[in-house]
Structures are given as structure tokens and as C-alpha cells.
Amino acid sequence: VSAQSTWGPEPSVVWAADVNFESSMLATACGDQNVRVWDVRSGQLKQVVQHMTPVKSVGFSHGDTHMFSITDNRYGQLPAINIINRNEDGTWSEDYTSFNPGATNTDVVTWAAWGPTNEQIFFCSVNGSVAVLDVETQKEVFSNTNVHKLEAKRIKFDQDYNFLITGSNDCTAKLLDCRDLSIVKTYNNDKPVNEADISSVMDHVILAGGEDAQSITNISHGQNKFEAKFFHKVFENELGGLGCHFGPVNSCALHPGGKGFTTGGEDGLVKIHHFDKDYYTMPGAKDEPL
């Protein structure tokens, strides 16, 4: 698969990116302390929103009325979730509001996602916790500090926003109830989990990860496991896996219609995988997508 369009070049590392629902805007979170907003069709840079520290994540709200950015604890700043409003002329306000999740600069937020009605932002942190921010009051409404023993890397919702799944350096993924962040299921892996996702058509979850690049050289070739693994969502047992990269698998996403999944790896590759008919006969099967 060849690249159809390229946005940039960016002057620094890009930690994360998000496309709005209509696929008209792309936002990138950059290491040079900026969020850049691009026109998807033309590839033109539309706006740069400056921050005080490197930006680690970014996300459009439903309806594109707001955007959040996550900044870390460098240069003496507290880690923050920043809420950026969209102006009437379609530009993004430079005068954003910031929420600091902890009293110290160690409570670094690693990932965040908008809730179903834009009233809340769910986020996870390096201390393994998951919490919910009320956007209007700028207060943390509830949290679970015992989700993971090590850094929580990502969170992702199911299709109906009833559950979310986490991935962590403690080699587990957790299925949480969105109402109170209680742990519903635990999926044990033999390597750190960088991201996980929930199937919309099967009782399956997918886990992706592997040892980080600094640790790979200390492990024999036969022990390297750069796989995407499938687990039964209800019974928590491993169903199978696919060795799809030559380095840690940093991200994964299931097709919203259940037709396949994509993975992105440390080897610089994005791979698109299509399910065959046998997949829909596995334990946890519901309906084969049209």
C-alpha cells in the first residue's frame, strides 16, 4: 500500500494525530510545543496552536466544536489537559483552558479520549490510573487509581461507550465500566500492551505491544514477540495471535464494521489485515459483517 497523501514536513517529532469525523481536518501533536491543524484534502497547514511544552496527544470533540491537547511536565510546567475552543470563523482559539490532573509534575497524562457527549474527557496516566474530567467544571469527577501497576498507555471505547479498554506496561489490558471505571475483565499478556481495542461484531478484544526498543537488544531472537493477540472478551482466554512486525507494535485498531484490523509498528510499517470467513466461526462469534 502506497501513501496517497503527505502532510508536512513537520519540523519535529509527531507524537499523535487525530482526524475529525468528516475527515476534513487533521490535527497533529508535535514535540516542538505546537498543535498543527491541516486540511485533509489539500494537505495545506491551516493553523498552529502554540503550547508551553511538547504536545503528546490531541483529539477532536464530537461535532468539532472543541479539541483537547495533552502536554507533559517539561520546562517546569505541570502536566495538563488543554481544552481548545473553535471560533465562529472556524479557527482555533489560542486562549485555551488547562486542567492539571495532579498536585505534582509526576502525574503525567499519557492518553485521553472524549466521552460520548463531549461533557467528559477520559484519561490515563503514567501511574496506571484512569480518570474522568468534567469539561465544564474543569474538575475530576471520578477515578480509579488501581487499574494498573505500571504506566497506562492507551484507552479506547467500545462502539456504544459502555466500556473502555486500557493497555499498560504491566503486561495487561483491562476492560472498564464507563459508569464508574470499575474493572470488569483482565487480559494477561506476556509483554507490555501498547494499545488494545474492542470488536464491534465479535466478543473479542485485540492487544498489541512488545518490549520497547531499548530492551529488544537484551532479548534473544526467539523471545521477541511482536504480535497482535486476540482474547475472548467475556472469558478472558487467548484465542490466537499474529506476528505482524519486526519491532514493538505501537498501535492497533479494529475495523468498525468488523472486517479486519490495522497495526502500526516500531519498524516503520502500517499493516492492514483482512479477516477470512473462518474468523467468524471462532468462539465469541456474533454476526459476519456484510
mmCIF file of C-alpha atoms in Angstrom:
data_model
loop_
_atom_site.group_PDB
_atom_site.id
_atom_site.type_symbol
_atom_site.label_atom_id
_atom_site.label_comp_id
_atom_site.label_asym_id
_atom_site.label_seq_id
_atom_site.Cartn_x
_atom_site.Cartn_y
_atom_site.Cartn_z
ATOM 1 C CA VAL A 1 0.000 0.000 0.000
ATOM 2 C CA SER A 2 1.496 3.325 -1.022
ATOM 3 C CA ALA A 3 0.900 6.657 0.700
ATOM 4 C CA GLN A 4 -1.790 8.665 -1.083
ATOM 5 C CA SER A 5 -1.102 11.998 0.622
ATOM 6 C CA THR A 6 1.575 13.504 2.834
ATOM 7 C CA TRP A 7 1.111 16.378 5.278
ATOM 8 C CA GLY A 8 4.157 18.299 6.303
ATOM 9 C CA PRO A 9 7.025 18.035 6.620
ATOM 10 C CA GLU A 10 6.770 18.542 10.369
ATOM 11 C CA PRO A 11 9.771 20.305 11.961
ATOM 12 C CA SER A 12 9.790 17.878 14.911
ATOM 13 C CA VAL A 13 8.544 14.510 16.136
ATOM 14 C CA VAL A 14 4.786 13.891 15.852
ATOM 15 C CA TRP A 15 3.535 12.057 18.945
ATOM 16 C CA ALA A 16 -0.095 11.650 17.897
ATOM 17 C CA ALA A 17 -2.656 12.656 15.288
ATOM 18 C CA ASP A 18 -6.431 12.771 15.012
ATOM 19 C CA VAL A 19 -8.820 13.194 12.080
ATOM 20 C CA ASN A 20 -12.244 14.724 12.608
ATOM 21 C CA PHE A 21 -15.435 12.783 11.867
ATOM 22 C CA GLU A 22 -15.883 14.218 8.366
ATOM 23 C CA SER A 23 -12.194 13.619 7.524
ATOM 24 C CA SER A 24 -11.764 17.269 6.577
ATOM 25 C CA MET A 25 -9.259 18.238 9.290
ATOM 26 C CA LEU A 26 -6.144 16.559 10.674
ATOM 27 C CA ALA A 27 -4.564 17.668 13.964
ATOM 28 C CA THR A 28 -1.018 16.652 14.925
ATOM 29 C CA ALA A 29 0.560 16.738 18.390
ATOM 30 C CA CYS A 30 4.176 17.820 17.979
ATOM 31 C CA GLY A 31 7.345 17.786 20.016
ATOM 32 C CA ASP A 32 8.089 21.419 19.190
ATOM 33 C CA GLN A 33 5.306 22.552 21.575
ATOM 34 C CA ASN A 34 2.629 23.010 18.922
ATOM 35 C CA VAL A 35 -0.618 21.535 17.661
ATOM 36 C CA ARG A 36 -0.902 21.826 13.894
ATOM 37 C CA VAL A 37 -4.228 21.698 12.059
ATOM 38 C CA TRP A 38 -4.190 20.575 8.408
ATOM 39 C CA ASP A 39 -6.678 20.490 5.571
ATOM 40 C CA VAL A 40 -7.003 16.807 4.696
ATOM 41 C CA ARG A 41 -7.976 17.285 1.060
ATOM 42 C CA SER A 42 -5.280 19.782 0.083
ATOM 43 C CA GLY A 43 -2.602 18.910 2.657
ATOM 44 C CA GLN A 44 -2.212 22.587 3.495
ATOM 45 C CA LEU A 45 -1.340 23.757 7.002
ATOM 46 C CA LYS A 46 -4.299 25.776 8.314
ATOM 47 C CA GLN A 47 -3.188 26.818 11.804
ATOM 48 C CA VAL A 48 -0.571 26.365 14.516
ATOM 49 C CA VAL A 49 -1.707 26.460 18.168
ATOM 50 C CA GLN A 50 1.297 27.117 20.392
ATOM 51 C CA HIS A 51 1.840 25.458 23.794
ATOM 52 C CA MET A 52 4.357 25.788 26.618
ATOM 53 C CA THR A 53 5.663 22.195 26.464
ATOM 54 C CA PRO A 54 5.725 19.317 23.939
ATOM 55 C CA VAL A 55 2.263 18.052 22.993
ATOM 56 C CA LYS A 56 1.788 14.287 23.435
ATOM 57 C CA SER A 57 -1.792 13.779 22.226
ATOM 58 C CA VAL A 58 -4.662 15.596 20.541
ATOM 59 C CA GLY A 59 -8.325 14.849 19.842
ATOM 60 C CA PHE A 60 -11.323 16.480 18.141
ATOM 61 C CA SER A 61 -14.610 16.538 20.039
ATOM 62 C CA HIS A 62 -17.792 15.162 18.504
ATOM 63 C CA GLY A 63 -19.016 17.892 16.169
ATOM 64 C CA ASP A 64 -15.589 19.572 16.051
ATOM 65 C CA THR A 65 -16.568 22.357 18.458
ATOM 66 C CA HIS A 66 -13.575 21.695 20.713
ATOM 67 C CA MET A 67 -10.220 19.984 20.680
ATOM 68 C CA PHE A 68 -8.098 18.733 23.557
ATOM 69 C CA SER A 69 -4.327 18.575 23.741
ATOM 70 C CA ILE A 70 -2.128 16.838 26.306
ATOM 71 C CA THR A 71 1.115 18.461 27.421
ATOM 72 C CA ASP A 72 3.790 16.947 29.652
ATOM 73 C CA ASN A 73 5.882 18.117 32.592
ATOM 74 C CA ARG A 74 8.934 19.611 30.908
ATOM 75 C CA TYR A 75 10.385 23.089 31.449
ATOM 76 C CA GLY A 76 8.961 23.307 34.960
ATOM 77 C CA GLN A 77 5.341 23.027 33.807
ATOM 78 C CA LEU A 78 2.653 20.816 35.313
ATOM 79 C CA PRO A 79 1.222 18.153 33.007
ATOM 80 C CA ALA A 80 -2.093 19.327 31.593
ATOM 81 C CA ILE A 81 -5.165 18.561 29.537
ATOM 82 C CA ASN A 82 -5.902 21.668 27.485
ATOM 83 C CA ILE A 83 -9.350 22.470 26.048
ATOM 84 C CA ILE A 84 -9.145 24.460 22.812
ATOM 85 C CA ASN A 85 -12.352 26.117 21.582
ATOM 86 C CA ARG A 86 -13.225 26.579 17.927
ATOM 87 C CA ASN A 87 -14.046 30.145 16.908
ATOM 88 C CA GLU A 88 -17.031 31.148 14.791
ATOM 89 C CA ASP A 89 -14.751 31.693 11.791
ATOM 90 C CA GLY A 90 -13.539 28.096 12.000
ATOM 91 C CA THR A 91 -10.127 28.855 13.538
ATOM 92 C CA TRP A 92 -8.972 27.504 16.882
ATOM 93 C CA SER A 93 -8.589 29.771 19.900
ATOM 94 C CA GLU A 94 -5.055 30.415 21.174
ATOM 95 C CA ASP A 95 -6.554 31.222 24.599
ATOM 96 C CA TYR A 96 -7.232 27.686 25.801
ATOM 97 C CA THR A 97 -8.030 26.478 29.326
ATOM 98 C CA SER A 98 -5.864 23.915 31.123
ATOM 99 C CA PHE A 99 -6.577 21.234 33.711
ATOM 100 C CA ASN A 100 -3.744 19.840 35.821
ATOM 101 C CA PRO A 101 -4.572 16.268 36.877
ATOM 102 C CA GLY A 102 -2.304 16.198 39.949
ATOM 103 C CA ALA A 103 -0.618 18.383 42.502
ATOM 104 C CA THR A 104 2.844 17.353 41.295
ATOM 105 C CA ASN A 105 4.527 17.159 37.938
ATOM 106 C CA THR A 106 4.736 13.348 38.136
ATOM 107 C CA ASP A 107 1.064 12.751 37.252
ATOM 108 C CA VAL A 108 1.751 12.814 33.516
ATOM 109 C CA VAL A 109 -1.260 12.083 31.305
ATOM 110 C CA THR A 110 -0.423 9.551 28.594
ATOM 111 C CA TRP A 111 -3.664 9.426 26.597
ATOM 112 C CA ALA A 112 -7.200 10.817 26.567
ATOM 113 C CA ALA A 113 -10.483 10.451 24.704
ATOM 114 C CA TRP A 114 -13.730 12.404 24.555
ATOM 115 C CA GLY A 115 -16.794 10.842 26.160
ATOM 116 C CA PRO A 116 -19.961 10.302 24.097
ATOM 117 C CA THR A 117 -21.498 13.765 24.673
ATOM 118 C CA ASN A 118 -18.390 15.990 24.945
ATOM 119 C CA GLU A 119 -19.213 16.609 28.606
ATOM 120 C CA GLN A 120 -16.324 14.474 29.823
ATOM 121 C CA ILE A 121 -12.793 13.505 28.866
ATOM 122 C CA PHE A 122 -11.475 10.108 29.958
ATOM 123 C CA PHE A 123 -7.722 9.949 30.508
ATOM 124 C CA CYS A 124 -4.979 7.639 31.771
ATOM 125 C CA SER A 125 -1.634 8.391 33.397
ATOM 126 C CA VAL A 126 1.883 7.104 33.957
ATOM 127 C CA ASN A 127 0.897 5.999 37.469
ATOM 128 C CA GLY A 128 -1.540 3.444 35.991
ATOM 129 C CA SER A 129 -4.720 5.293 36.898
ATOM 130 C CA VAL A 130 -7.750 6.137 34.761
ATOM 131 C CA ALA A 131 -9.896 9.176 35.500
ATOM 132 C CA VAL A 132 -12.703 11.337 34.110
ATOM 133 C CA LEU A 133 -12.592 15.114 33.686
ATOM 134 C CA ASP A 134 -15.765 17.209 33.638
ATOM 135 C CA VAL A 135 -15.133 19.657 30.798
ATOM 136 C CA GLU A 136 -17.448 22.418 32.081
ATOM 137 C CA THR A 137 -16.302 22.496 35.711
ATOM 138 C CA GLN A 138 -12.684 21.517 34.949
ATOM 139 C CA LYS A 139 -12.798 19.049 37.824
ATOM 140 C CA GLU A 140 -12.003 15.364 38.075
ATOM 141 C CA VAL A 141 -15.358 13.705 38.751
ATOM 142 C CA PHE A 142 -14.166 10.157 39.460
ATOM 143 C CA SER A 143 -11.122 7.973 39.025
ATOM 144 C CA ASN A 144 -9.691 4.518 39.623
ATOM 145 C CA THR A 145 -6.109 4.603 40.872
ATOM 146 C CA ASN A 146 -5.778 0.802 40.952
ATOM 147 C CA VAL A 147 -6.271 -0.077 37.296
ATOM 148 C CA HIS A 148 -2.609 -0.806 36.505
ATOM 149 C CA LYS A 149 0.614 -1.273 38.463
ATOM 150 C CA LEU A 150 2.672 0.496 35.779
ATOM 151 C CA GLU A 151 2.074 3.147 33.117
ATOM 152 C CA ALA A 152 -1.293 3.054 31.361
ATOM 153 C CA LYS A 153 -0.539 3.637 27.669
ATOM 154 C CA ARG A 154 -3.879 3.983 25.875
ATOM 155 C CA ILE A 155 -7.637 3.893 26.364
ATOM 156 C CA LYS A 156 -10.271 3.121 23.755
ATOM 157 C CA PHE A 157 -14.069 2.862 23.920
ATOM 158 C CA ASP A 158 -16.371 0.223 22.548
ATOM 159 C CA GLN A 159 -18.916 1.247 19.917
ATOM 160 C CA ASP A 160 -21.632 2.124 22.450
ATOM 161 C CA TYR A 161 -19.412 3.822 25.053
ATOM 162 C CA ASN A 162 -20.450 1.254 27.665
ATOM 163 C CA PHE A 163 -16.908 0.002 28.218
ATOM 164 C CA LEU A 164 -13.371 1.123 27.620
ATOM 165 C CA ILE A 165 -10.203 -0.913 27.327
ATOM 166 C CA THR A 166 -6.731 0.029 28.510
ATOM 167 C CA GLY A 167 -3.228 -1.145 27.698
ATOM 168 C CA SER A 168 -0.312 -0.989 30.105
ATOM 169 C CA ASN A 169 3.370 -1.656 30.675
ATOM 170 C CA ASP A 170 2.342 -4.138 33.388
ATOM 171 C CA CYS A 171 1.536 -6.618 30.568
ATOM 172 C CA THR A 172 -2.219 -6.437 30.997
ATOM 173 C CA ALA A 173 -5.223 -4.864 29.331
ATOM 174 C CA LYS A 174 -8.286 -4.054 31.433
ATOM 175 C CA LEU A 175 -11.929 -3.737 30.421
ATOM 176 C CA LEU A 176 -13.565 -0.988 32.495
ATOM 177 C CA ASP A 177 -17.187 0.020 33.036
ATOM 178 C CA CYS A 178 -17.503 3.621 31.815
ATOM 179 C CA ARG A 179 -20.064 4.449 34.522
ATOM 180 C CA ASP A 180 -17.652 4.104 37.441
ATOM 181 C CA LEU A 181 -14.326 2.870 35.949
ATOM 182 C CA SER A 182 -14.626 -0.426 37.796
ATOM 183 C CA ILE A 183 -12.576 -3.306 36.373
ATOM 184 C CA VAL A 184 -14.784 -5.817 34.566
ATOM 185 C CA LYS A 185 -12.210 -8.071 32.866
ATOM 186 C CA THR A 186 -8.425 -8.523 32.823
ATOM 187 C CA TYR A 187 -6.440 -9.835 29.849
ATOM 188 C CA ASN A 188 -2.956 -11.076 30.732
ATOM 189 C CA ASN A 189 -0.200 -10.799 28.144
ATOM 190 C CA ASP A 190 3.462 -11.835 28.319
ATOM 191 C CA LYS A 191 4.677 -8.460 27.014
ATOM 192 C CA PRO A 192 3.751 -4.805 27.647
ATOM 193 C CA VAL A 193 0.487 -3.796 25.965
ATOM 194 C CA ASN A 194 0.786 -0.573 23.974
ATOM 195 C CA GLU A 195 -2.810 -0.486 22.760
ATOM 196 C CA ALA A 196 -5.976 -2.563 22.781
ATOM 197 C CA ASP A 197 -9.319 -2.407 21.014
ATOM 198 C CA ILE A 198 -12.803 -3.922 21.326
ATOM 199 C CA SER A 199 -14.545 -5.671 18.431
ATOM 200 C CA SER A 200 -17.950 -4.369 17.356
ATOM 201 C CA VAL A 201 -19.137 -7.696 15.875
ATOM 202 C CA MET A 202 -17.392 -10.365 17.991
ATOM 203 C CA ASP A 203 -16.870 -10.957 21.700
ATOM 204 C CA HIS A 204 -13.183 -10.312 21.083
ATOM 205 C CA VAL A 205 -10.542 -7.805 22.116
ATOM 206 C CA ILE A 206 -7.197 -7.267 20.400
ATOM 207 C CA LEU A 207 -3.931 -6.494 22.219
ATOM 208 C CA ALA A 208 -0.771 -5.125 20.613
ATOM 209 C CA GLY A 209 2.620 -4.423 22.131
ATOM 210 C CA GLY A 210 6.047 -5.853 22.833
ATOM 211 C CA GLU A 211 9.182 -4.807 24.641
ATOM 212 C CA ASP A 212 10.313 -1.247 23.937
ATOM 213 C CA ALA A 213 13.181 -0.637 21.547
ATOM 214 C CA GLN A 214 15.740 -0.148 24.330
ATOM 215 C CA SER A 215 15.009 -3.612 25.736
ATOM 216 C CA ILE A 216 14.989 -5.559 22.471
ATOM 217 C CA THR A 217 18.770 -5.869 22.173
ATOM 218 C CA ASN A 218 18.902 -7.683 25.507
ATOM 219 C CA ILE A 219 16.481 -10.420 24.404
ATOM 220 C CA SER A 220 17.307 -13.396 22.214
ATOM 221 C CA HIS A 221 15.724 -13.520 18.767
ATOM 222 C CA GLY A 222 13.445 -16.396 19.661
ATOM 223 C CA GLN A 223 11.936 -14.477 22.554
ATOM 224 C CA ASN A 224 10.889 -11.409 20.568
ATOM 225 C CA LYS A 225 7.106 -11.392 20.386
ATOM 226 C CA PHE A 226 5.821 -8.523 18.284
ATOM 227 C CA GLU A 227 2.281 -9.784 17.929
ATOM 228 C CA ALA A 228 -1.305 -8.719 17.803
ATOM 229 C CA LYS A 229 -3.231 -11.113 20.051
ATOM 230 C CA PHE A 230 -6.944 -11.857 20.250
ATOM 231 C CA PHE A 231 -8.699 -12.637 23.537
ATOM 232 C CA HIS A 232 -12.276 -13.637 24.316
ATOM 233 C CA LYS A 233 -13.890 -10.539 25.784
ATOM 234 C CA VAL A 234 -16.006 -12.446 28.302
ATOM 235 C CA PHE A 235 -13.874 -15.474 29.243
ATOM 236 C CA GLU A 236 -10.502 -13.630 29.050
ATOM 237 C CA ASN A 237 -8.695 -16.545 27.354
ATOM 238 C CA GLU A 238 -6.271 -16.043 24.471
ATOM 239 C CA LEU A 239 -7.694 -17.162 21.116
ATOM 240 C CA GLY A 240 -4.728 -16.611 18.833
ATOM 241 C CA GLY A 241 -2.156 -14.154 17.584
ATOM 242 C CA LEU A 242 -0.392 -12.827 14.532
ATOM 243 C CA GLY A 243 3.285 -11.922 14.368
ATOM 244 C CA CYS A 244 2.992 -8.884 12.136
ATOM 245 C CA HIS A 245 6.026 -6.626 12.742
ATOM 246 C CA PHE A 246 9.811 -6.692 13.234
ATOM 247 C CA GLY A 247 9.591 -4.491 16.324
ATOM 248 C CA PRO A 248 7.123 -3.483 19.037
ATOM 249 C CA VAL A 249 3.563 -2.980 17.821
ATOM 250 C CA ASN A 250 2.749 0.555 18.947
ATOM 251 C CA SER A 251 -0.873 0.782 17.850
ATOM 252 C CA CYS A 252 -3.813 -1.292 16.662
ATOM 253 C CA ALA A 253 -7.382 -0.599 15.559
ATOM 254 C CA LEU A 254 -10.208 -2.942 14.615
ATOM 255 C CA HIS A 255 -12.342 -2.082 11.585
ATOM 256 C CA PRO A 256 -15.615 -0.510 12.834
ATOM 257 C CA GLY A 257 -17.556 -2.992 10.703
ATOM 258 C CA GLY A 258 -15.512 -5.972 11.886
ATOM 259 C CA LYS A 259 -13.842 -6.718 8.543
ATOM 260 C CA GLY A 260 -10.231 -6.578 9.746
ATOM 261 C CA PHE A 261 -7.701 -4.578 11.711
ATOM 262 C CA THR A 262 -4.642 -2.381 11.279
ATOM 263 C CA THR A 263 -1.359 -2.282 13.184
ATOM 264 C CA GLY A 264 1.484 0.212 13.358
ATOM 265 C CA GLY A 265 4.953 -0.899 14.423
ATOM 266 C CA GLU A 266 8.355 0.325 15.511
ATOM 267 C CA ASP A 267 9.634 -0.989 12.173
ATOM 268 C CA GLY A 268 8.001 1.968 10.413
ATOM 269 C CA LEU A 269 5.202 -0.047 8.827
ATOM 270 C CA VAL A 270 1.424 0.211 8.954
ATOM 271 C CA LYS A 271 -0.247 -3.071 8.039
ATOM 272 C CA ILE A 272 -3.859 -3.681 7.035
ATOM 273 C CA HIS A 273 -5.187 -7.151 7.832
ATOM 274 C CA HIS A 274 -8.417 -8.629 6.448
ATOM 275 C CA PHE A 275 -10.349 -11.392 8.225
ATOM 276 C CA ASP A 276 -11.251 -14.502 6.256
ATOM 277 C CA LYS A 277 -14.543 -16.384 6.691
ATOM 278 C CA ASP A 278 -13.028 -18.808 9.207
ATOM 279 C CA TYR A 279 -12.523 -15.947 11.663
ATOM 280 C CA TYR A 280 -16.278 -15.555 12.109
ATOM 281 C CA THR A 281 -16.615 -19.182 13.244
ATOM 282 C CA MET A 282 -14.278 -18.675 16.226
ATOM 283 C CA PRO A 283 -15.549 -18.650 19.816
ATOM 284 C CA GLY A 284 -17.218 -15.317 20.505
ATOM 285 C CA ALA A 285 -18.777 -15.091 17.031
ATOM 286 C CA LYS A 286 -21.907 -12.995 16.580
ATOM 287 C CA ASP A 287 -22.657 -11.999 13.015
ATOM 288 C CA GLU A 288 -20.432 -11.924 9.953
ATOM 289 C CA PRO A 289 -20.338 -8.343 8.567
ATOM 290 C CA LEU A 290 -21.917 -7.672 5.202
#
